[in-house]
PDB file of C-alpha atoms and ligand atoms in Angstrom:
ATOM      1  CA  MET A   3       0.317  31.485 -16.123  1.00  0.00           C
ATOM      2  CA  LYS A   4       2.971  28.940 -16.916  1.00  0.00           C
ATOM      3  CA  GLN A   5       2.734  26.311 -19.627  1.00  0.00           C
ATOM      4  CA  ILE A   6       4.192  22.959 -18.605  1.00  0.00           C
ATOM      5  CA  THR A   7       4.843  20.099 -21.009  1.00  0.00           C
ATOM      6  CA  HIS A   8       5.434  16.502 -20.025  1.00  0.00           C
ATOM      7  CA  SER A   9       6.989  14.155 -22.526  1.00  0.00           C
ATOM      8  CA  PHE A  10       8.426  10.685 -22.321  1.00  0.00           C
ATOM      9  CA  ASP A  11      10.542   8.291 -24.325  1.00  0.00           C
ATOM     10  CA  TYR A  12       9.877   4.670 -25.074  1.00  0.00           C
ATOM     11  CA  GLN A  13      11.343   2.001 -27.265  1.00  0.00           C
ATOM     12  CA  VAL A  14       9.458   0.311 -30.089  1.00  0.00           C
ATOM     13  CA  PHE A  15      10.566  -3.141 -31.213  1.00  0.00           C
ATOM     14  CA  ASP A  16       9.167  -4.650 -34.393  1.00  0.00           C
ATOM     15  CA  SER A  17       8.745  -8.020 -32.743  1.00  0.00           C
ATOM     16  CA  VAL A  18       9.471  -9.965 -29.591  1.00  0.00           C
ATOM     17  CA  HIS A  19      12.585 -11.375 -31.292  1.00  0.00           C
ATOM     18  CA  GLU A  20      14.277  -7.965 -31.152  1.00  0.00           C
ATOM     19  CA  LEU A  21      13.984  -7.681 -27.375  1.00  0.00           C
ATOM     20  CA  GLN A  22      16.880  -8.215 -25.004  1.00  0.00           C
ATOM     21  CA  SER A  23      16.582 -11.745 -23.650  1.00  0.00           C
ATOM     22  CA  ALA A  24      15.362 -10.846 -20.118  1.00  0.00           C
ATOM     23  CA  ASP A  25      12.491  -8.777 -21.565  1.00  0.00           C
ATOM     24  CA  GLY A  26      11.611 -11.467 -24.102  1.00  0.00           C
ATOM     25  CA  GLU A  27      11.543 -14.123 -21.369  1.00  0.00           C
ATOM     26  CA  LEU A  28       9.307 -12.026 -19.127  1.00  0.00           C
ATOM     27  CA  LEU A  29       6.915 -11.345 -22.000  1.00  0.00           C
ATOM     28  CA  GLU A  30       6.795 -15.074 -22.681  1.00  0.00           C
ATOM     29  CA  LYS A  31       5.810 -15.636 -19.028  1.00  0.00           C
ATOM     30  CA  ALA A  32       3.061 -13.038 -19.424  1.00  0.00           C
ATOM     31  CA  LYS A  33       1.814 -14.893 -22.503  1.00  0.00           C
ATOM     32  CA  ASN A  34       1.818 -18.181 -20.590  1.00  0.00           C
ATOM     33  CA  ALA A  35      -0.138 -16.551 -17.758  1.00  0.00           C
ATOM     34  CA  ILE A  36      -2.997 -15.893 -20.182  1.00  0.00           C
ATOM     35  CA  ALA A  37      -3.946 -19.551 -19.666  1.00  0.00           C
ATOM     36  CA  GLY A  38      -5.257 -18.624 -16.194  1.00  0.00           C
ATOM     37  CA  SER A  39      -7.460 -15.788 -17.428  1.00  0.00           C
ATOM     38  CA  TYR A  40     -11.145 -15.931 -16.531  1.00  0.00           C
ATOM     39  CA  ALA A  41     -12.792 -13.596 -19.022  1.00  0.00           C
ATOM     40  CA  PRO A  42     -16.115 -15.063 -20.175  1.00  0.00           C
ATOM     41  CA  TYR A  43     -17.660 -11.597 -20.532  1.00  0.00           C
ATOM     42  CA  SER A  44     -15.092  -9.603 -22.517  1.00  0.00           C
ATOM     43  CA  ARG A  45     -13.484 -12.677 -24.093  1.00  0.00           C
ATOM     44  CA  TYR A  46     -10.270 -10.643 -23.852  1.00  0.00           C
ATOM     45  CA  HIS A  47      -7.587 -12.569 -21.962  1.00  0.00           C
ATOM     46  CA  VAL A  48      -4.685 -10.714 -20.398  1.00  0.00           C
ATOM     47  CA  GLY A  49      -1.529 -12.073 -18.778  1.00  0.00           C
ATOM     48  CA  ALA A  50       1.033 -10.187 -16.717  1.00  0.00           C
ATOM     49  CA  ALA A  51       4.417 -11.231 -15.350  1.00  0.00           C
ATOM     50  CA  VAL A  52       6.177  -9.275 -12.624  1.00  0.00           C
ATOM     51  CA  LYS A  53       9.904  -9.642 -12.017  1.00  0.00           C
ATOM     52  CA  LEU A  54      11.153  -8.676  -8.569  1.00  0.00           C
ATOM     53  CA  ALA A  55      14.566  -7.345  -7.610  1.00  0.00           C
ATOM     54  CA  ASN A  56      15.390 -10.763  -6.104  1.00  0.00           C
ATOM     55  CA  GLY A  57      14.708 -12.451  -9.462  1.00  0.00           C
ATOM     56  CA  GLU A  58      11.358 -13.995  -8.478  1.00  0.00           C
ATOM     57  CA  ILE A  59       8.715 -13.924 -11.207  1.00  0.00           C
ATOM     58  CA  ILE A  60       5.039 -13.748 -10.266  1.00  0.00           C
ATOM     59  CA  THR A  61       2.284 -13.921 -12.839  1.00  0.00           C
ATOM     60  CA  GLY A  62      -1.372 -12.970 -12.960  1.00  0.00           C
ATOM     61  CA  SER A  63      -4.269 -12.884 -15.374  1.00  0.00           C
ATOM     62  CA  ASN A  64      -7.522 -10.959 -15.583  1.00  0.00           C
ATOM     63  CA  GLN A  65     -10.334 -12.337 -13.440  1.00  0.00           C
ATOM     64  CA  GLU A  66     -13.799 -11.175 -14.417  1.00  0.00           C
ATOM     65  CA  ASN A  67     -17.027 -11.421 -12.479  1.00  0.00           C
ATOM     66  CA  MET A  68     -20.683 -11.369 -13.412  1.00  0.00           C
ATOM     67  CA  SER A  69     -20.835  -8.256 -11.256  1.00  0.00           C
ATOM     68  CA  PHE A  70     -18.498  -6.537 -13.709  1.00  0.00           C
ATOM     69  CA  PRO A  71     -16.723  -4.041 -11.401  1.00  0.00           C
ATOM     70  CA  ALA A  72     -15.747  -6.882  -9.055  1.00  0.00           C
ATOM     71  CA  GLY A  73     -13.302  -8.217 -11.653  1.00  0.00           C
ATOM     72  CA  LEU A  74      -9.611  -7.378 -11.653  1.00  0.00           C
ATOM     73  CA  CYS A  75      -7.044  -6.737 -14.370  1.00  0.00           C
ATOM     74  CA  ALA A  76      -4.087  -9.059 -14.873  1.00  0.00           C
ATOM     75  CA  GLU A  77      -1.539  -6.416 -13.856  1.00  0.00           C
ATOM     76  CA  ARG A  78      -3.106  -5.819 -10.460  1.00  0.00           C
ATOM     77  CA  VAL A  79      -3.565  -9.550  -9.825  1.00  0.00           C
ATOM     78  CA  ALA A  80       0.168  -9.932 -10.511  1.00  0.00           C
ATOM     79  CA  VAL A  81       1.563  -6.941  -8.582  1.00  0.00           C
ATOM     80  CA  PHE A  82      -0.692  -7.547  -5.577  1.00  0.00           C
ATOM     81  CA  ALA A  83       0.287 -11.227  -5.492  1.00  0.00           C
ATOM     82  CA  ALA A  84       3.956 -10.201  -5.758  1.00  0.00           C
ATOM     83  CA  SER A  85       3.670  -7.701  -2.920  1.00  0.00           C
ATOM     84  CA  SER A  86       1.698 -10.170  -0.764  1.00  0.00           C
ATOM     85  CA  ASN A  87       4.169 -12.985  -1.206  1.00  0.00           C
ATOM     86  CA  PHE A  88       7.370 -10.932  -1.224  1.00  0.00           C
ATOM     87  CA  PRO A  89       6.680  -7.879   0.943  1.00  0.00           C
ATOM     88  CA  GLY A  90       9.559  -5.428   0.930  1.00  0.00           C
ATOM     89  CA  VAL A  91      11.059  -6.663  -2.347  1.00  0.00           C
ATOM     90  CA  PRO A  92      11.076  -3.973  -5.073  1.00  0.00           C
ATOM     91  CA  VAL A  93       9.438  -4.618  -8.440  1.00  0.00           C
ATOM     92  CA  ALA A  94      11.974  -4.497 -11.279  1.00  0.00           C
ATOM     93  CA  SER A  95       9.803  -5.025 -14.348  1.00  0.00           C
ATOM     94  CA  ILE A  96       6.397  -6.084 -15.600  1.00  0.00           C
ATOM     95  CA  ALA A  97       5.382  -7.552 -18.942  1.00  0.00           C
ATOM     96  CA  ILE A  98       1.834  -7.632 -20.311  1.00  0.00           C
ATOM     97  CA  SER A  99       0.257  -9.538 -23.187  1.00  0.00           C
ATOM     98  CA  ALA A 100      -3.249 -10.456 -24.333  1.00  0.00           C
ATOM     99  CA  ILE A 101      -5.315 -12.496 -26.722  1.00  0.00           C
ATOM    100  CA  SER A 102      -8.934 -12.117 -27.732  1.00  0.00           C
ATOM    101  CA  ASP A 103     -11.449 -14.772 -28.677  1.00  0.00           C
ATOM    102  CA  GLU A 104     -12.725 -12.344 -31.312  1.00  0.00           C
ATOM    103  CA  PHE A 105      -9.700 -10.862 -33.051  1.00  0.00           C
ATOM    104  CA  GLU A 106      -5.915 -10.960 -33.303  1.00  0.00           C
ATOM    105  CA  VAL A 107      -4.351  -8.656 -30.705  1.00  0.00           C
ATOM    106  CA  CYS A 108      -1.505  -7.240 -32.771  1.00  0.00           C
ATOM    107  CA  GLU A 109      -1.020  -4.001 -30.805  1.00  0.00           C
ATOM    108  CA  PRO A 110       0.780  -3.739 -27.445  1.00  0.00           C
ATOM    109  CA  VAL A 111      -1.707  -3.846 -24.553  1.00  0.00           C
ATOM    110  CA  PRO A 112      -1.728  -0.540 -22.675  1.00  0.00           C
ATOM    111  CA  PRO A 113      -2.435  -0.917 -18.943  1.00  0.00           C
ATOM    112  CA  CYS A 114      -5.629   0.780 -17.759  1.00  0.00           C
ATOM    113  CA  GLY A 115      -5.495   3.865 -15.563  1.00  0.00           C
ATOM    114  CA  MET A 116      -6.157   1.990 -12.329  1.00  0.00           C
ATOM    115  CA  CYS A 117      -3.350  -0.463 -13.058  1.00  0.00           C
ATOM    116  CA  ARG A 118      -0.991   2.426 -13.812  1.00  0.00           C
ATOM    117  CA  GLN A 119      -1.837   3.927 -10.419  1.00  0.00           C
ATOM    118  CA  ALA A 120      -1.415   0.545  -8.690  1.00  0.00           C
ATOM    119  CA  ILE A 121       1.962  -0.060 -10.314  1.00  0.00           C
ATOM    120  CA  VAL A 122       3.306   3.460  -9.785  1.00  0.00           C
ATOM    121  CA  GLU A 123       2.701   2.967  -6.037  1.00  0.00           C
ATOM    122  CA  TYR A 124       5.472   0.344  -5.959  1.00  0.00           C
ATOM    123  CA  GLU A 125       7.728   2.624  -7.966  1.00  0.00           C
ATOM    124  CA  MET A 126       7.255   5.358  -5.370  1.00  0.00           C
ATOM    125  CA  LYS A 127       7.474   2.973  -2.419  1.00  0.00           C
ATOM    126  CA  TYR A 128      10.882   1.655  -3.435  1.00  0.00           C
ATOM    127  CA  ASN A 129      12.063   4.741  -5.327  1.00  0.00           C
ATOM    128  CA  ASN A 130      12.859   2.390  -8.148  1.00  0.00           C
ATOM    129  CA  LYS A 131      11.673   2.735 -11.733  1.00  0.00           C
ATOM    130  CA  ILE A 132       9.781  -0.276 -13.053  1.00  0.00           C
ATOM    131  CA  ARG A 133      10.531  -1.430 -16.588  1.00  0.00           C
ATOM    132  CA  ILE A 134       7.284  -1.891 -18.533  1.00  0.00           C
ATOM    133  CA  ILE A 135       7.172  -4.319 -21.475  1.00  0.00           C
ATOM    134  CA  LEU A 136       3.934  -4.165 -23.469  1.00  0.00           C
ATOM    135  CA  GLY A 137       3.174  -6.748 -26.114  1.00  0.00           C
ATOM    136  CA  GLY A 138       0.177  -8.092 -27.969  1.00  0.00           C
ATOM    137  CA  HIS A 139      -0.293 -11.613 -29.210  1.00  0.00           C
ATOM    138  CA  SER A 140       1.887 -10.615 -32.151  1.00  0.00           C
ATOM    139  CA  GLY A 141       3.416  -7.456 -33.570  1.00  0.00           C
ATOM    140  CA  LYS A 142       5.322  -4.601 -32.000  1.00  0.00           C
ATOM    141  CA  VAL A 143       6.519  -4.427 -28.417  1.00  0.00           C
ATOM    142  CA  PHE A 144       6.834  -1.177 -26.448  1.00  0.00           C
ATOM    143  CA  VAL A 145       9.317  -0.802 -23.593  1.00  0.00           C
ATOM    144  CA  PHE A 146       9.072   2.016 -21.042  1.00  0.00           C
ATOM    145  CA  GLN A 147      11.606   2.787 -18.349  1.00  0.00           C
ATOM    146  CA  GLY A 148       9.250   3.689 -15.529  1.00  0.00           C
ATOM    147  CA  MET A 149       5.498   3.729 -15.045  1.00  0.00           C
ATOM    148  CA  SER A 150       5.499   7.342 -13.877  1.00  0.00           C
ATOM    149  CA  SER A 151       5.982   8.456 -17.500  1.00  0.00           C
ATOM    150  CA  LEU A 152       2.663   6.757 -18.340  1.00  0.00           C
ATOM    151  CA  LEU A 153       0.949   8.409 -15.397  1.00  0.00           C
ATOM    152  CA  PRO A 154       2.131  11.993 -15.041  1.00  0.00           C
ATOM    153  CA  LEU A 155       0.857  13.784 -11.942  1.00  0.00           C
ATOM    154  CA  ALA A 156      -0.095  10.478 -10.320  1.00  0.00           C
ATOM    155  CA  PHE A 157      -1.843  10.675  -6.980  1.00  0.00           C
ATOM    156  CA  HIS A 158       0.821  10.344  -4.298  1.00  0.00           C
ATOM    157  CA  GLU A 159       1.149   9.949  -0.548  1.00  0.00           C
ATOM    158  CA  GLU A 160       1.550  13.657   0.186  1.00  0.00           C
ATOM    159  CA  GLY A 161      -1.904  14.119  -1.337  1.00  0.00           C
ATOM    160  CA  LEU A 162      -3.339  12.447   1.779  1.00  0.00           C
ATOM    161  CA  THR A 163      -1.973  15.003   4.223  1.00  0.00           C
ATOM    162  CA  LYS A 164      -1.821  18.774   4.353  1.00  0.00           C
TER     163      LYS A 164
HETATM  164  N1  LIG B 215      -7.729  -5.824 -18.721  1.00  0.00           N
HETATM  165  C1  LIG B 215      -6.573  -6.199 -18.102  1.00  0.00           C
HETATM  166  O1  LIG B 215      -6.489  -7.262 -17.477  1.00  0.00           O
HETATM  167  N2  LIG B 215      -5.527  -5.355 -18.191  1.00  0.00           N
HETATM  168  C2  LIG B 215      -5.509  -4.200 -18.907  1.00  0.00           C
HETATM  169  O2  LIG B 215      -4.520  -3.510 -18.902  1.00  0.00           O
HETATM  170  C3  LIG B 215      -6.680  -3.806 -19.667  1.00  0.00           C
HETATM  171  C4  LIG B 215      -7.903  -4.603 -19.447  1.00  0.00           C
HETATM  172  C5  LIG B 215      -8.860  -6.746 -18.641  1.00  0.00           C
HETATM  173  C6  LIG B 215     -10.026  -6.272 -17.834  1.00  0.00           C
HETATM  174  C7  LIG B 215     -11.153  -7.071 -18.447  1.00  0.00           C
HETATM  175  O3  LIG B 215     -11.182  -8.342 -17.849  1.00  0.00           O
HETATM  176  C8  LIG B 215     -10.734  -7.223 -19.898  1.00  0.00           C
HETATM  177  O4  LIG B 215      -9.349  -6.975 -19.942  1.00  0.00           O
HETATM  178  C9  LIG B 215     -11.444  -6.279 -20.845  1.00  0.00           C
HETATM  179  O5  LIG B 215     -11.363  -4.972 -20.418  1.00  0.00           O
END
């Protein structure tokens, strides 16, 4: 038996004002994208902004459905739109933010497991770590250098073949 430990580093900023300007601008775009959210069921509105290696910024927001599982998170709306419109261009970074109709979102929004898997795919595809900027409506901001740290032992291509 062998014990294996995975650990990861991330940066914690007390507010958006402490971020380097490129991260702060991308988080602002994620906040603006919240306007497109369709979330009548959870009343939790998420925005995501993806920056590509060519500088293009593509945004997305969560889209819910009365058949609940048919809905999609903001992050996947954004990365799938980015990949559809700019195939072959690596993803450099993604910022995420949210507001709720019920309460003040003052913690950084952690992407769900499916979004982590969806995002890590583009990291693997381009062999290029994606910078992750997680904010709330207010409060601290977390910055991660690479999604793979948030999804250790992710399912990968080799898992599909012997
Ligand atoms: N949601 C996102 O868009 N991204 C996340 O990372 C977490 C959750 C959405 C899905 C659903 O529309 C609402 O937030 C509540 O779960």
